[in-house]
Amino acid sequence: MRSRVTWDLCWAWYRALLEAQQTRIAQMGFGHLLAVRPFHVDVPYLEALWERWEEDCKEFIMPWGHMIPTLEDVAYLTGLPVQGEPERSDYYDDIVELLGPEFVAGRRRPIRSILLRSLSEEVELRGRRRGPLETLEEFYTGVRRSLQLGDRREERSVWIFVAYLFGRLLFATQSSQMNCKFMLLLRDLERAGRYAWGAAMLGHLFSLLRSSSRRSQSIGGFTPFLQIWGYTRFPMGCGVRREGSQAMIPIMARWEVAPDSRVTDRRAEDVRATLDHYPHDQVVWTPYREETDASHPAVAAGRPLFDRHLLLLCLGTCEVLYLELVVQTLGWHQPPIEVPSLGREGHSRRRFFAEDRDWGEDHGSTVAYWREGGEQVLRQTELSDSSAYLEDYRARYAGRLRLDRQAMPESQSMRLLEGRLAEQAVELERLRAETQTLKEELARVRARQDTGASSSAQPASGDLAVRLQEALDRVQVRVWELEASS
């Protein structure tokens, strides 16, 4: 399998735009996400996750219980706004405005899709791909040289980029075409900053998890988000936290995932087996306890939705977020819930979109449900643990959880052990390089202090030296831990 996202080009294209265009795109809600440096997409890890998707309850069936990305995860990890307006209406005239009348000439209505290469062709970027030995900065330099904005007005250049961003990153599918329903979101760039992009992205991802088949050769949706969500909850991938990145926003920017062959050559079946045997007490249900809302604008704005049952609207698609099954992410004990009882009349999964029309006219109650903030999920304070839920859960999913499997074959155990050692070796190399860098920087700061820098600069230098020493101590502790376990 492979991921369908074209993250490298989106990142480089955005950086190559004029500053005024970048500002407009950031005001639409994409600035934090587009500041994240692209990293390696861990396809075996994603494939092992995707196989555990359960459409009836829209959750991943894990050995330790239901798990699902929530709007809180979207806000913290991507920085995308999760609270705002849905959108719907006719888009034919918008296509004419974006790609010109020649694009629609001779085509019958409704025009349902456009080739994504039509967008990159508009700015002379068709076929641009990052080479296997090309660094991100080298790729960006090439994109900047090739990008031709021409004499088109600023707004149209923004339209073209954001349309490509939708089709190749946020709302990527297994197709090389983009559904024209996404053109609706570009009609009014000023209004676009009020859309709930994060909720739409999550709903779109849910819809593609459902529609994938085991014969699929690619994975759609914004898969880097799903990957980092998994790393923060049950970290068994090849990603590591960047040292000194604690203040970076969004949290996805703090991760470094290098395509090291010692790790990336692992097979999906090995990841699957590792998930089966992952220690339940090491699962992280509340990974954001040390974060503050003030540092995350999307979190501060979206927090009223984090404990609510919701419908996720992505234009013609409506998906349900069953928060009732993952209240442990709120720090609560999970009560037993009968999955079939979750369905609410009128709130089951539906696909509204058929043609270029305003589906909101026929489904106004669904739009109103979103605007009203869904329904409060109540905490059952009398629970002392989640044991009753787990007992029911294991009985319901015994076949899928393979609970009768006591031990894996010796050959597979050896492969998994080799994989873990390879991951540790990769992290050790990175940490040792980080240690050397920190030592050199700390020595420079102390040398400046010793040579008698001005008194006004001394407090700042002193604070920096303390922070560098603390960072160095943390790295060295982690190095010692890895060396002791290898």
Short mmCIF file of C-alpha atoms in Angstrom, two decimals, residues 25-244:
data_model
loop_
_atom_site.label_atom_id
_atom_site.label_comp_id
_atom_site.label_asym_id
_atom_site.label_seq_id
_atom_site.Cartn_x
_atom_site.Cartn_y
_atom_site.Cartn_z
CA ILE A 25 -3.96 31.09 3.26
CA ALA A 26 -2.94 31.26 6.93
CA GLN A 27 -6.02 33.37 7.66
CA MET A 28 -8.14 30.58 6.19
CA GLY A 29 -6.89 28.31 8.98
CA PHE A 30 -4.05 26.40 7.27
CA GLY A 31 -1.02 28.35 8.49
CA HIS A 32 -0.05 26.09 11.42
CA LEU A 33 -0.41 22.89 9.42
CA LEU A 34 1.57 24.18 6.43
CA ALA A 35 4.41 25.13 8.78
CA VAL A 36 4.91 21.43 9.64
CA ARG A 37 7.86 19.96 7.76
CA PRO A 38 6.76 16.85 5.84
CA PHE A 39 7.94 13.54 7.26
CA HIS A 40 8.03 9.94 6.12
CA VAL A 41 4.59 8.29 5.94
CA ASP A 42 4.70 4.98 7.83
CA VAL A 43 2.53 2.88 5.51
CA PRO A 44 2.86 -0.51 7.32
CA TYR A 45 1.77 1.19 10.55
CA LEU A 46 -1.20 2.85 8.81
CA GLU A 47 -2.18 -0.40 7.13
CA ALA A 48 -2.21 -2.24 10.46
CA LEU A 49 -4.44 0.51 11.90
CA TRP A 50 -6.78 0.55 8.91
CA GLU A 51 -7.42 -3.21 9.22
CA ARG A 52 -8.84 -2.62 12.70
CA TRP A 53 -11.49 -0.13 11.60
CA GLU A 54 -15.06 -1.08 12.61
CA GLU A 55 -17.71 0.70 10.55
CA ASP A 56 -20.63 -0.08 12.88
CA CYS A 57 -19.21 2.12 15.63
CA LYS A 58 -16.60 4.06 13.60
CA GLU A 59 -13.78 3.07 15.93
CA PHE A 60 -10.52 1.14 15.79
CA ILE A 61 -10.84 -2.24 17.52
CA MET A 62 -7.70 -2.41 19.66
CA PRO A 63 -6.79 -5.08 22.25
CA TRP A 64 -7.33 -2.55 25.06
CA GLY A 65 -10.67 -1.10 23.86
CA HIS A 66 -12.19 1.19 21.25
CA MET A 67 -9.99 4.04 20.04
CA ILE A 68 -10.68 6.89 17.65
CA PRO A 69 -9.17 10.26 16.75
CA THR A 70 -11.35 13.04 18.17
CA LEU A 71 -11.66 16.75 17.48
CA GLU A 72 -9.31 17.34 20.41
CA ASP A 73 -6.65 15.30 18.58
CA VAL A 74 -7.25 17.25 15.37
CA ALA A 75 -6.89 20.61 17.13
CA TYR A 76 -3.74 19.69 19.07
CA LEU A 77 -1.96 17.75 16.33
CA THR A 78 -2.78 19.77 13.20
CA GLY A 79 -3.79 23.23 14.44
CA LEU A 80 -6.78 23.14 12.07
CA PRO A 81 -9.95 24.85 13.34
CA VAL A 82 -12.55 22.32 14.47
CA GLN A 83 -15.36 24.75 15.21
CA GLY A 84 -17.12 26.69 12.47
CA GLU A 85 -19.55 26.51 9.58
CA PRO A 86 -20.32 23.66 7.17
CA GLU A 87 -20.66 24.61 3.49
CA ARG A 88 -22.86 23.61 0.55
CA SER A 89 -24.28 24.91 -2.79
CA ASP A 90 -23.80 24.88 -6.60
CA TYR A 91 -20.23 25.10 -7.90
CA TYR A 92 -20.30 25.27 -11.73
CA ASP A 93 -19.53 28.99 -11.89
CA ASP A 94 -16.71 28.54 -9.38
CA ILE A 95 -14.93 26.10 -11.72
CA VAL A 96 -15.16 28.61 -14.55
CA GLU A 97 -13.69 31.30 -12.28
CA LEU A 98 -10.85 29.07 -11.06
CA LEU A 99 -9.69 27.30 -14.22
CA GLY A 100 -11.20 29.47 -16.93
CA PRO A 101 -14.07 28.99 -19.41
CA GLU A 102 -11.90 26.83 -21.67
CA PHE A 103 -11.82 24.13 -18.97
CA VAL A 104 -15.60 23.64 -19.00
CA ALA A 105 -16.09 24.25 -22.72
CA GLY A 106 -17.90 21.32 -24.29
CA ARG A 107 -18.40 19.50 -20.98
CA ARG A 108 -21.89 18.60 -19.90
CA ARG A 109 -23.22 19.52 -16.48
CA PRO A 110 -22.85 18.40 -13.82
CA ILE A 111 -19.04 18.43 -13.88
CA ARG A 112 -18.22 16.08 -11.02
CA SER A 113 -14.43 16.11 -10.90
CA ILE A 114 -11.26 17.75 -12.14
CA LEU A 115 -7.83 16.22 -12.64
CA LEU A 116 -5.45 17.40 -9.96
CA ARG A 117 -2.74 17.81 -12.56
CA SER A 118 -4.90 20.55 -14.10
CA LEU A 119 -4.16 22.61 -10.99
CA SER A 120 -0.39 22.02 -10.94
CA GLU A 121 -0.26 22.66 -14.71
CA GLU A 122 -1.69 26.12 -14.10
CA VAL A 123 1.50 27.12 -12.27
CA GLU A 124 4.01 24.97 -14.22
CA LEU A 125 4.40 22.39 -11.44
CA ARG A 126 2.95 19.34 -13.17
CA GLY A 127 5.00 16.24 -12.47
CA ARG A 128 7.08 17.84 -9.71
CA ARG A 129 8.14 15.08 -7.32
CA ARG A 130 10.83 15.01 -4.69
CA GLY A 131 13.67 12.70 -5.68
CA PRO A 132 14.81 9.91 -3.33
CA LEU A 133 18.12 11.68 -2.61
CA GLU A 134 16.74 15.22 -2.68
CA THR A 135 16.47 17.12 0.60
CA LEU A 136 13.38 19.15 1.41
CA GLU A 137 15.30 22.40 0.98
CA GLU A 138 16.65 21.33 -2.41
CA PHE A 139 13.16 20.33 -3.50
CA TYR A 140 11.77 23.68 -2.32
CA THR A 141 14.44 25.54 -4.30
CA GLY A 142 13.44 23.65 -7.45
CA VAL A 143 9.74 24.33 -6.88
CA ARG A 144 10.40 28.02 -6.31
CA ARG A 145 12.31 28.18 -9.62
CA SER A 146 9.55 26.35 -11.53
CA LEU A 147 6.53 28.10 -9.99
CA GLN A 148 4.94 30.50 -12.47
CA LEU A 149 2.28 32.71 -10.91
CA GLY A 150 2.04 34.79 -14.11
CA ASP A 151 -0.05 37.93 -14.09
CA ARG A 152 -3.11 36.29 -12.56
CA ARG A 153 -4.56 38.14 -9.63
CA GLU A 154 -3.52 37.19 -6.14
CA GLU A 155 -6.86 35.64 -5.24
CA ARG A 156 -6.77 33.19 -8.16
CA SER A 157 -3.27 31.99 -7.22
CA VAL A 158 -4.55 31.32 -3.70
CA TRP A 159 -7.55 29.44 -5.11
CA ILE A 160 -5.37 27.17 -7.22
CA PHE A 161 -3.03 26.32 -4.34
CA VAL A 162 -5.80 25.65 -1.81
CA ALA A 163 -7.71 23.48 -4.30
CA TYR A 164 -4.56 21.38 -4.74
CA LEU A 165 -4.08 21.30 -0.96
CA PHE A 166 -7.58 19.84 -0.63
CA GLY A 167 -7.11 17.21 -3.32
CA ARG A 168 -3.61 16.10 -2.40
CA LEU A 169 -3.41 16.53 1.37
CA LEU A 170 -6.44 17.34 3.53
CA PHE A 171 -9.05 15.48 1.46
CA ALA A 172 -6.86 13.12 -0.57
CA THR A 173 -8.57 10.10 -2.12
CA GLN A 174 -7.37 7.03 -4.01
CA SER A 175 -8.09 8.87 -7.26
CA SER A 176 -6.02 11.33 -9.29
CA GLN A 177 -9.14 13.48 -9.56
CA MET A 178 -10.74 15.86 -7.06
CA ASN A 179 -14.48 15.99 -6.56
CA CYS A 180 -15.76 19.40 -7.57
CA LYS A 181 -17.71 19.71 -4.33
CA PHE A 182 -14.51 21.09 -2.79
CA MET A 183 -14.76 24.08 -5.11
CA LEU A 184 -17.52 25.33 -2.84
CA LEU A 185 -15.01 26.11 -0.13
CA LEU A 186 -13.14 28.60 -2.30
CA ARG A 187 -16.02 30.86 -3.28
CA ASP A 188 -15.37 33.42 -0.56
CA LEU A 189 -11.82 33.41 0.79
CA GLU A 190 -12.74 35.83 3.57
CA ARG A 191 -15.50 33.52 4.78
CA ALA A 192 -13.27 30.46 4.44
CA GLY A 193 -11.55 31.31 7.72
CA ARG A 194 -14.80 30.46 9.53
CA TYR A 195 -15.03 26.87 8.28
CA ALA A 196 -14.45 23.85 10.55
CA TRP A 197 -11.63 22.45 8.42
CA GLY A 198 -10.46 20.02 11.09
CA ALA A 199 -13.90 18.47 11.56
CA ALA A 200 -14.30 18.16 7.78
CA MET A 201 -10.90 16.47 7.48
CA LEU A 202 -11.78 13.96 10.22
CA GLY A 203 -15.18 13.18 8.68
CA HIS A 204 -13.57 12.67 5.27
CA LEU A 205 -10.98 10.33 6.81
CA PHE A 206 -13.74 8.27 8.46
CA SER A 207 -15.58 7.95 5.14
CA LEU A 208 -12.46 6.63 3.38
CA LEU A 209 -11.62 4.14 6.13
CA ARG A 210 -15.02 2.64 5.46
CA SER A 211 -14.70 2.52 1.69
CA SER A 212 -11.20 0.99 1.50
CA SER A 213 -10.94 -2.65 0.49
CA ARG A 214 -8.23 -5.19 1.17
CA ARG A 215 -7.38 -5.08 -2.54
CA SER A 216 -6.64 -1.36 -2.38
CA GLN A 217 -3.13 -0.33 -3.35
CA SER A 218 -3.34 3.07 -1.66
CA ILE A 219 -4.70 4.78 1.46
CA GLY A 220 -6.71 7.99 1.17
CA GLY A 221 -7.36 10.77 3.65
CA PHE A 222 -4.90 12.91 5.60
CA THR A 223 -2.84 9.92 6.70
CA PRO A 224 0.02 11.86 8.39
CA PHE A 225 -2.51 12.98 11.02
CA LEU A 226 -3.62 9.39 11.65
CA GLN A 227 0.00 8.30 11.91
CA ILE A 228 0.97 10.87 14.54
CA TRP A 229 -2.28 10.25 16.42
CA GLY A 230 -1.19 6.62 16.73
CA TYR A 231 2.36 7.55 17.73
CA THR A 232 1.07 9.72 20.60
CA ARG A 233 -1.24 6.95 21.90
CA PHE A 234 0.76 3.75 21.35
CA PRO A 235 4.23 4.77 20.10
CA MET A 236 5.57 1.80 18.14
CA GLY A 237 6.53 3.48 14.89
CA CYS A 238 9.79 4.90 13.62
CA GLY A 239 9.00 8.44 14.72
CA VAL A 240 10.70 10.30 17.55
CA ARG A 241 10.08 13.62 19.26
CA ARG A 242 12.46 16.37 18.20
CA GLU A 243 14.53 17.49 21.15
CA GLY A 244 13.84 21.11 22.00
#
